[in-house]
Amino acid sequence: MSGNPKRVTILGSTGSIGRSTVDLLQREPERFAVEALTAQSNVTLLAEQARLLRARLAVIGDEGRLPELRERLAGSGVEVAAGRAALIEAAGRPVDWVMAAIVGAAGLEPTLAAVRRGAVVALANKETLVCAGDLVMAEAARCGATILPVDSEHNAIFQVFDFKAPESVDRIILTASGGPFRTLNLAEMREATPAQAIAHPIWSMGAKISVDSATLMNKGLELIEASFLFPVPEDRIEVLIHPQSVVHSLVAYLDGSVLAQLGTPDMRTPIAFTLAWPSRMAAPAARLDLAAVAKLTFEVPDSARFPALNLARRALQSGGGAPTILNAANEVAVEAFLSGRIGFLDIARIVEQTLARVNRRPLANLEEVRDADGAARRHAAHVIDPLSDDRAVPVHIATRRQRGDA
Ligand SMILES: NC(=O)c1ccc[n+]([C@@H]2O[C@H](COP(=O)([O-])OP(=O)(O)OC[C@H]3O[C@@H](n4cnc5c(N)ncnc54)[C@H](OP(=O)(O)O)[C@@H]3O)[C@@H](O)[C@H]2O)c1
């Protein structure tokens, strides 16, 4: 890259993906100028990052933490703001590149704001596509935004997919590490604790995606994500367990060729790919030494122990609001598991029950996405605790609607 620095924004800068992105930016300060950084509650790290990267703006989602953010950034020249509306405004500021790394459906509206600005959007927040894929892709096309996948699997496919001749693609194969419970039996999985679920054997990630990896719901969400990113029908998207996480995914062509992208498991590689795109930049990930790895293994996922993957496939086949409902129910169930209110195997059960009972009609706009998301959250919360009511549902989307600031 030469000339003016690339202007960038990170949504969710204090998370696992956000921190990896900050790490890359601070290695080459002359190449990047930071417009905005956002977080939900981690004011200490947000302020530290804003000073380090000389960001123009720092936004904290939790409005109660604004005084502390202001205090921590006093004299730095960094503008500060707080609250959901400020976060969405920050996402829509004109920049060259936005990292969408908020976790969960909370990322939808900020990501949509970046898409509507026509930016290059590096998409880590897969839940955005799962809960509103049609809407987000249509808005990207309308506004001239480019969506670059950050998920290592989709990033791998993006790198080897022949977009000029999509009809030459036979199928795509998403690889999955199998998570920390790959070799456990059902009785052992029933007793699994949150601490065990978030101790991923290969990747160091946020708590929610770590639990999703343990249930394989993460791969289910990625299956849905892939169906929006690549012109390949659902029945030609396969999943293979690959515990070493070296082959990040593959594209099989009609002539029998199979192209894959390989690398050591370090999210800074796919993030760097999106940051420098369409060029390349150096990333500090360990170099792949295949002789040292020696053995690469692959196996078919076990749907009896990991039903979440099939639930996601069925939601994708159903279409309409089913993926939105799947995602919302999963977020509520994962939260309940992490706070010790349900067992590990209950997560998929709650998602299945919610999918069966909530209206799955097609969703035409953001309002309908919010309604489906809210209804699914209420239903899942009720399955978890039959005494719970709407007030008990931790849904930022529903909360915004109640405040009337949508
Ligand atoms: N981690 C990975 O290796 C990885 C790989 C592929 C894809 N992804 C995807 O990338 C996304 C981020 O994952 P992560 O592991 O980086 O998550 P994480 O570590 O939990 O970080 C989430 C980020 O979002 C912010 N946040 C949380 N709730 C929010 C809300 N309601 N409104 C606005 N901001 C909010 C957090 O702020 P606070 O820190 O202040 O709470 C934090 O900055 C997820 O969609 C995940 O599936 C992650």
PDB file of N, CA and C in Angstrom, residues 95-167:
ATOM      1  N   VAL A  95     -15.373   5.686   5.978  1.00  0.00           N
ATOM      2  CA  VAL A  95     -14.013   5.131   6.086  1.00  0.00           C
ATOM      3  C   VAL A  95     -13.816   4.179   4.914  1.00  0.00           C
ATOM      4  N   ASP A  96     -12.601   3.664   4.780  1.00  0.00           N
ATOM      5  CA  ASP A  96     -12.324   2.709   3.701  1.00  0.00           C
ATOM      6  C   ASP A  96     -12.674   1.279   4.104  1.00  0.00           C
ATOM      7  N   TRP A  97     -12.572   0.992   5.419  1.00  0.00           N
ATOM      8  CA  TRP A  97     -12.645  -0.405   5.876  1.00  0.00           C
ATOM      9  C   TRP A  97     -13.242  -0.448   7.277  1.00  0.00           C
ATOM     10  N   VAL A  98     -14.192  -1.339   7.472  1.00  0.00           N
ATOM     11  CA  VAL A  98     -14.789  -1.515   8.804  1.00  0.00           C
ATOM     12  C   VAL A  98     -14.660  -2.974   9.217  1.00  0.00           C
ATOM     13  N   MET A  99     -14.138  -3.213  10.402  1.00  0.00           N
ATOM     14  CA  MET A  99     -14.136  -4.559  10.969  1.00  0.00           C
ATOM     15  C   MET A  99     -15.425  -4.716  11.781  1.00  0.00           C
ATOM     16  N   ALA A 100     -16.300  -5.663  11.371  1.00  0.00           N
ATOM     17  CA  ALA A 100     -17.538  -5.935  12.097  1.00  0.00           C
ATOM     18  C   ALA A 100     -17.280  -7.100  13.042  1.00  0.00           C
ATOM     19  N   ALA A 101     -16.919  -6.804  14.283  1.00  0.00           N
ATOM     20  CA  ALA A 101     -16.521  -7.868  15.229  1.00  0.00           C
ATOM     21  C   ALA A 101     -17.278  -7.784  16.548  1.00  0.00           C
ATOM     22  N   ILE A 102     -18.511  -7.256  16.483  1.00  0.00           N
ATOM     23  CA  ILE A 102     -19.387  -7.350  17.662  1.00  0.00           C
ATOM     24  C   ILE A 102     -19.897  -8.780  17.694  1.00  0.00           C
ATOM     25  N   VAL A 103     -20.185  -9.309  18.882  1.00  0.00           N
ATOM     26  CA  VAL A 103     -20.680 -10.686  18.951  1.00  0.00           C
ATOM     27  C   VAL A 103     -22.207 -10.688  18.967  1.00  0.00           C
ATOM     28  N   GLY A 104     -22.783 -11.632  18.216  1.00  0.00           N
ATOM     29  CA  GLY A 104     -24.224 -11.843  18.262  1.00  0.00           C
ATOM     30  C   GLY A 104     -25.028 -10.902  17.384  1.00  0.00           C
ATOM     31  N   ALA A 105     -26.374 -11.034  17.504  1.00  0.00           N
ATOM     32  CA  ALA A 105     -27.276 -10.212  16.698  1.00  0.00           C
ATOM     33  C   ALA A 105     -27.144  -8.736  17.044  1.00  0.00           C
ATOM     34  N   ALA A 106     -26.509  -8.408  18.152  1.00  0.00           N
ATOM     35  CA  ALA A 106     -26.254  -7.006  18.505  1.00  0.00           C
ATOM     36  C   ALA A 106     -25.428  -6.324  17.426  1.00  0.00           C
ATOM     37  N   GLY A 107     -24.726  -7.116  16.623  1.00  0.00           N
ATOM     38  CA  GLY A 107     -23.880  -6.541  15.576  1.00  0.00           C
ATOM     39  C   GLY A 107     -24.643  -6.185  14.308  1.00  0.00           C
ATOM     40  N   LEU A 108     -25.896  -6.634  14.210  1.00  0.00           N
ATOM     41  CA  LEU A 108     -26.608  -6.456  12.937  1.00  0.00           C
ATOM     42  C   LEU A 108     -26.726  -4.992  12.513  1.00  0.00           C
ATOM     43  N   GLU A 109     -27.293  -4.167  13.380  1.00  0.00           N
ATOM     44  CA  GLU A 109     -27.541  -2.793  12.944  1.00  0.00           C
ATOM     45  C   GLU A 109     -26.264  -1.976  12.729  1.00  0.00           C
ATOM     46  N   PRO A 110     -25.255  -2.099  13.610  1.00  0.00           N
ATOM     47  CA  PRO A 110     -23.993  -1.407  13.297  1.00  0.00           C
ATOM     48  C   PRO A 110     -23.380  -1.901  11.976  1.00  0.00           C
ATOM     49  N   THR A 111     -23.414  -3.202  11.745  1.00  0.00           N
ATOM     50  CA  THR A 111     -22.842  -3.728  10.495  1.00  0.00           C
ATOM     51  C   THR A 111     -23.623  -3.202   9.293  1.00  0.00           C
ATOM     52  N   LEU A 112     -24.932  -3.170   9.443  1.00  0.00           N
ATOM     53  CA  LEU A 112     -25.777  -2.662   8.362  1.00  0.00           C
ATOM     54  C   LEU A 112     -25.463  -1.190   8.073  1.00  0.00           C
ATOM     55  N   ALA A 113     -25.163  -0.440   9.129  1.00  0.00           N
ATOM     56  CA  ALA A 113     -24.821   0.983   8.933  1.00  0.00           C
ATOM     57  C   ALA A 113     -23.536   1.104   8.116  1.00  0.00           C
ATOM     58  N   ALA A 114     -22.567   0.229   8.384  1.00  0.00           N
ATOM     59  CA  ALA A 114     -21.304   0.250   7.626  1.00  0.00           C
ATOM     60  C   ALA A 114     -21.551  -0.169   6.181  1.00  0.00           C
ATOM     61  N   VAL A 115     -22.388  -1.180   6.012  1.00  0.00           N
ATOM     62  CA  VAL A 115     -22.726  -1.654   4.655  1.00  0.00           C
ATOM     63  C   VAL A 115     -23.394  -0.522   3.875  1.00  0.00           C
ATOM     64  N   ARG A 116     -24.308   0.179   4.522  1.00  0.00           N
ATOM     65  CA  ARG A 116     -25.050   1.252   3.836  1.00  0.00           C
ATOM     66  C   ARG A 116     -24.161   2.427   3.469  1.00  0.00           C
ATOM     67  N   ARG A 117     -23.025   2.555   4.135  1.00  0.00           N
ATOM     68  CA  ARG A 117     -22.042   3.592   3.786  1.00  0.00           C
ATOM     69  C   ARG A 117     -21.242   3.181   2.544  1.00  0.00           C
ATOM     70  N   GLY A 118     -21.358   1.905   2.169  1.00  0.00           N
ATOM     71  CA  GLY A 118     -20.637   1.424   0.988  1.00  0.00           C
ATOM     72  C   GLY A 118     -19.184   1.091   1.263  1.00  0.00           C
ATOM     73  N   ALA A 119     -18.878   0.835   2.533  1.00  0.00           N
ATOM     74  CA  ALA A 119     -17.479   0.547   2.898  1.00  0.00           C
ATOM     75  C   ALA A 119     -17.091  -0.883   2.503  1.00  0.00           C
ATOM     76  N   VAL A 120     -15.791  -1.164   2.589  1.00  0.00           N
ATOM     77  CA  VAL A 120     -15.352  -2.567   2.597  1.00  0.00           C
ATOM     78  C   VAL A 120     -15.583  -3.041   4.027  1.00  0.00           C
ATOM     79  N   VAL A 121     -16.426  -4.050   4.178  1.00  0.00           N
ATOM     80  CA  VAL A 121     -16.754  -4.541   5.512  1.00  0.00           C
ATOM     81  C   VAL A 121     -16.109  -5.912   5.710  1.00  0.00           C
ATOM     82  N   ALA A 122     -15.183  -5.975   6.660  1.00  0.00           N
ATOM     83  CA  ALA A 122     -14.578  -7.256   7.043  1.00  0.00           C
ATOM     84  C   ALA A 122     -15.535  -7.880   8.048  1.00  0.00           C
ATOM     85  N   LEU A 123     -16.186  -8.954   7.652  1.00  0.00           N
ATOM     86  CA  LEU A 123     -17.271  -9.492   8.467  1.00  0.00           C
ATOM     87  C   LEU A 123     -16.822 -10.680   9.313  1.00  0.00           C
ATOM     88  N   ALA A 124     -16.656 -10.410  10.621  1.00  0.00           N
ATOM     89  CA  ALA A 124     -16.426 -11.508  11.573  1.00  0.00           C
ATOM     90  C   ALA A 124     -17.755 -11.923  12.186  1.00  0.00           C
ATOM     91  N   ASN A 125     -18.624 -10.944  12.372  1.00  0.00           N
ATOM     92  CA  ASN A 125     -19.910 -11.127  13.055  1.00  0.00           C
ATOM     93  C   ASN A 125     -20.883 -11.949  12.195  1.00  0.00           C
ATOM     94  N   LYS A 126     -20.676 -13.290  12.214  1.00  0.00           N
ATOM     95  CA  LYS A 126     -21.477 -14.178  11.342  1.00  0.00           C
ATOM     96  C   LYS A 126     -22.955 -14.104  11.642  1.00  0.00           C
ATOM     97  N   GLU A 127     -23.312 -13.795  12.924  1.00  0.00           N
ATOM     98  CA  GLU A 127     -24.728 -13.762  13.292  1.00  0.00           C
ATOM     99  C   GLU A 127     -25.495 -12.729  12.461  1.00  0.00           C
ATOM    100  N   THR A 128     -24.790 -11.698  11.996  1.00  0.00           N
ATOM    101  CA  THR A 128     -25.421 -10.687  11.134  1.00  0.00           C
ATOM    102  C   THR A 128     -26.011 -11.335   9.885  1.00  0.00           C
ATOM    103  N   LEU A 129     -25.234 -12.214   9.246  1.00  0.00           N
ATOM    104  CA  LEU A 129     -25.728 -12.871   8.028  1.00  0.00           C
ATOM    105  C   LEU A 129     -26.744 -13.952   8.361  1.00  0.00           C
ATOM    106  N   VAL A 130     -26.562 -14.614   9.509  1.00  0.00           N
ATOM    107  CA  VAL A 130     -27.507 -15.676   9.863  1.00  0.00           C
ATOM    108  C   VAL A 130     -28.885 -15.071  10.123  1.00  0.00           C
ATOM    109  N   CYS A 131     -28.919 -13.947  10.838  1.00  0.00           N
ATOM    110  CA  CYS A 131     -30.257 -13.456  11.190  1.00  0.00           C
ATOM    111  C   CYS A 131     -30.848 -12.524  10.134  1.00  0.00           C
ATOM    112  N   ALA A 132     -30.055 -11.999   9.225  1.00  0.00           N
ATOM    113  CA  ALA A 132     -30.637 -11.102   8.209  1.00  0.00           C
ATOM    114  C   ALA A 132     -29.829 -11.161   6.914  1.00  0.00           C
ATOM    115  N   GLY A 133     -29.496 -12.351   6.469  1.00  0.00           N
ATOM    116  CA  GLY A 133     -28.628 -12.509   5.303  1.00  0.00           C
ATOM    117  C   GLY A 133     -29.172 -11.870   4.035  1.00  0.00           C
ATOM    118  N   ASP A 134     -30.459 -12.090   3.753  1.00  0.00           N
ATOM    119  CA  ASP A 134     -31.039 -11.526   2.522  1.00  0.00           C
ATOM    120  C   ASP A 134     -30.944 -10.002   2.540  1.00  0.00           C
ATOM    121  N   LEU A 135     -31.326  -9.454   3.676  1.00  0.00           N
ATOM    122  CA  LEU A 135     -31.352  -7.999   3.822  1.00  0.00           C
ATOM    123  C   LEU A 135     -29.939  -7.402   3.696  1.00  0.00           C
ATOM    124  N   VAL A 136     -28.981  -7.988   4.397  1.00  0.00           N
ATOM    125  CA  VAL A 136     -27.616  -7.452   4.408  1.00  0.00           C
ATOM    126  C   VAL A 136     -26.992  -7.559   3.004  1.00  0.00           C
ATOM    127  N   MET A 137     -27.182  -8.693   2.349  1.00  0.00           N
ATOM    128  CA  MET A 137     -26.584  -8.851   1.011  1.00  0.00           C
ATOM    129  C   MET A 137     -27.260  -7.922   0.001  1.00  0.00           C
ATOM    130  N   ALA A 138     -28.562  -7.737   0.130  1.00  0.00           N
ATOM    131  CA  ALA A 138     -29.269  -6.827  -0.788  1.00  0.00           C
ATOM    132  C   ALA A 138     -28.793  -5.391  -0.569  1.00  0.00           C
ATOM    133  N   GLU A 139     -28.616  -5.008   0.688  1.00  0.00           N
ATOM    134  CA  GLU A 139     -28.146  -3.652   0.984  1.00  0.00           C
ATOM    135  C   GLU A 139     -26.705  -3.460   0.505  1.00  0.00           C
ATOM    136  N   ALA A 140     -25.887  -4.513   0.619  1.00  0.00           N
ATOM    137  CA  ALA A 140     -24.496  -4.425   0.147  1.00  0.00           C
ATOM    138  C   ALA A 140     -24.485  -4.182  -1.364  1.00  0.00           C
ATOM    139  N   ALA A 141     -25.348  -4.892  -2.088  1.00  0.00           N
ATOM    140  CA  ALA A 141     -25.403  -4.726  -3.547  1.00  0.00           C
ATOM    141  C   ALA A 141     -25.922  -3.326  -3.893  1.00  0.00           C
ATOM    142  N   ARG A 142     -26.940  -2.888  -3.177  1.00  0.00           N
ATOM    143  CA  ARG A 142     -27.555  -1.576  -3.469  1.00  0.00           C
ATOM    144  C   ARG A 142     -26.584  -0.426  -3.182  1.00  0.00           C
ATOM    145  N   CYS A 143     -25.794  -0.571  -2.119  1.00  0.00           N
ATOM    146  CA  CYS A 143     -24.942   0.539  -1.670  1.00  0.00           C
ATOM    147  C   CYS A 143     -23.493   0.403  -2.138  1.00  0.00           C
ATOM    148  N   GLY A 144     -23.185  -0.644  -2.875  1.00  0.00           N
ATOM    149  CA  GLY A 144     -21.823  -0.812  -3.386  1.00  0.00           C
ATOM    150  C   GLY A 144     -20.824  -1.210  -2.319  1.00  0.00           C
ATOM    151  N   ALA A 145     -21.287  -1.837  -1.250  1.00  0.00           N
ATOM    152  CA  ALA A 145     -20.350  -2.286  -0.204  1.00  0.00           C
ATOM    153  C   ALA A 145     -19.728  -3.622  -0.618  1.00  0.00           C
ATOM    154  N   THR A 146     -18.520  -3.853  -0.129  1.00  0.00           N
ATOM    155  CA  THR A 146     -17.857  -5.141  -0.363  1.00  0.00           C
ATOM    156  C   THR A 146     -17.772  -5.869   0.970  1.00  0.00           C
ATOM    157  N   ILE A 147     -18.298  -7.083   1.009  1.00  0.00           N
ATOM    158  CA  ILE A 147     -18.216  -7.865   2.250  1.00  0.00           C
ATOM    159  C   ILE A 147     -17.112  -8.897   2.098  1.00  0.00           C
ATOM    160  N   LEU A 148     -16.125  -8.815   2.975  1.00  0.00           N
ATOM    161  CA  LEU A 148     -15.011  -9.769   2.956  1.00  0.00           C
ATOM    162  C   LEU A 148     -15.105 -10.635   4.204  1.00  0.00           C
ATOM    163  N   PRO A 149     -15.217 -11.955   4.034  1.00  0.00           N
ATOM    164  CA  PRO A 149     -15.368 -12.813   5.204  1.00  0.00           C
ATOM    165  C   PRO A 149     -14.094 -12.932   6.034  1.00  0.00           C
ATOM    166  N   VAL A 150     -14.263 -12.814   7.353  1.00  0.00           N
ATOM    167  CA  VAL A 150     -13.134 -12.947   8.279  1.00  0.00           C
ATOM    168  C   VAL A 150     -13.073 -14.344   8.886  1.00  0.00           C
ATOM    169  N   ASP A 151     -14.235 -14.946   9.086  1.00  0.00           N
ATOM    170  CA  ASP A 151     -14.262 -16.326   9.579  1.00  0.00           C
ATOM    171  C   ASP A 151     -13.225 -17.110   8.789  1.00  0.00           C
ATOM    172  N   SER A 152     -12.362 -17.869   9.459  1.00  0.00           N
ATOM    173  CA  SER A 152     -11.231 -18.478   8.744  1.00  0.00           C
ATOM    174  C   SER A 152     -11.709 -19.398   7.619  1.00  0.00           C
ATOM    175  N   GLU A 153     -12.845 -20.072   7.832  1.00  0.00           N
ATOM    176  CA  GLU A 153     -13.362 -20.998   6.806  1.00  0.00           C
ATOM    177  C   GLU A 153     -13.817 -20.237   5.568  1.00  0.00           C
ATOM    178  N   HIS A 154     -14.600 -19.184   5.788  1.00  0.00           N
ATOM    179  CA  HIS A 154     -15.147 -18.426   4.652  1.00  0.00           C
ATOM    180  C   HIS A 154     -14.058 -17.611   3.973  1.00  0.00           C
ATOM    181  N   ASN A 155     -13.110 -17.171   4.771  1.00  0.00           N
ATOM    182  CA  ASN A 155     -11.975 -16.466   4.196  1.00  0.00           C
ATOM    183  C   ASN A 155     -11.187 -17.413   3.296  1.00  0.00           C
ATOM    184  N   ALA A 156     -11.027 -18.652   3.751  1.00  0.00           N
ATOM    185  CA  ALA A 156     -10.328 -19.659   2.937  1.00  0.00           C
ATOM    186  C   ALA A 156     -11.075 -19.892   1.623  1.00  0.00           C
ATOM    187  N   ILE A 157     -12.379 -20.065   1.711  1.00  0.00           N
ATOM    188  CA  ILE A 157     -13.176 -20.315   0.498  1.00  0.00           C
ATOM    189  C   ILE A 157     -13.086 -19.101  -0.436  1.00  0.00           C
ATOM    190  N   PHE A 158     -13.192 -17.912   0.158  1.00  0.00           N
ATOM    191  CA  PHE A 158     -13.099 -16.681  -0.639  1.00  0.00           C
ATOM    192  C   PHE A 158     -11.793 -16.662  -1.435  1.00  0.00           C
ATOM    193  N   GLN A 159     -10.722 -17.154  -0.814  1.00  0.00           N
ATOM    194  CA  GLN A 159      -9.409 -17.115  -1.474  1.00  0.00           C
ATOM    195  C   GLN A 159      -9.288 -18.129  -2.619  1.00  0.00           C
ATOM    196  N   VAL A 160     -10.071 -19.202  -2.601  1.00  0.00           N
ATOM    197  CA  VAL A 160      -9.896 -20.238  -3.638  1.00  0.00           C
ATOM    198  C   VAL A 160     -11.140 -20.433  -4.517  1.00  0.00           C
ATOM    199  N   PHE A 161     -12.165 -19.629  -4.290  1.00  0.00           N
ATOM    200  CA  PHE A 161     -13.410 -19.775  -5.059  1.00  0.00           C
ATOM    201  C   PHE A 161     -13.281 -19.001  -6.372  1.00  0.00           C
ATOM    202  N   ASP A 162     -13.634 -19.661  -7.477  1.00  0.00           N
ATOM    203  CA  ASP A 162     -13.566 -18.990  -8.782  1.00  0.00           C
ATOM    204  C   ASP A 162     -14.867 -18.226  -9.027  1.00  0.00           C
ATOM    205  N   PHE A 163     -14.881 -16.962  -8.588  1.00  0.00           N
ATOM    206  CA  PHE A 163     -16.112 -16.161  -8.712  1.00  0.00           C
ATOM    207  C   PHE A 163     -16.441 -15.862 -10.177  1.00  0.00           C
ATOM    208  N   LYS A 164     -15.431 -15.975 -11.069  1.00  0.00           N
ATOM    209  CA  LYS A 164     -15.700 -15.706 -12.496  1.00  0.00           C
ATOM    210  C   LYS A 164     -16.418 -16.884 -13.144  1.00  0.00           C
ATOM    211  N   ALA A 165     -16.296 -18.076 -12.562  1.00  0.00           N
ATOM    212  CA  ALA A 165     -16.962 -19.251 -13.136  1.00  0.00           C
ATOM    213  C   ALA A 165     -17.588 -20.093 -12.017  1.00  0.00           C
ATOM    214  N   PRO A 166     -18.574 -19.536 -11.319  1.00  0.00           N
ATOM    215  CA  PRO A 166     -19.151 -20.262 -10.171  1.00  0.00           C
ATOM    216  C   PRO A 166     -19.768 -21.594 -10.571  1.00  0.00           C
ATOM    217  N   GLU A 167     -20.159 -21.702 -11.873  1.00  0.00           N
ATOM    218  CA  GLU A 167     -20.770 -22.971 -12.317  1.00  0.00           C
ATOM    219  C   GLU A 167     -19.742 -24.103 -12.345  1.00  0.00           C
TER     220      GLU A 167
END
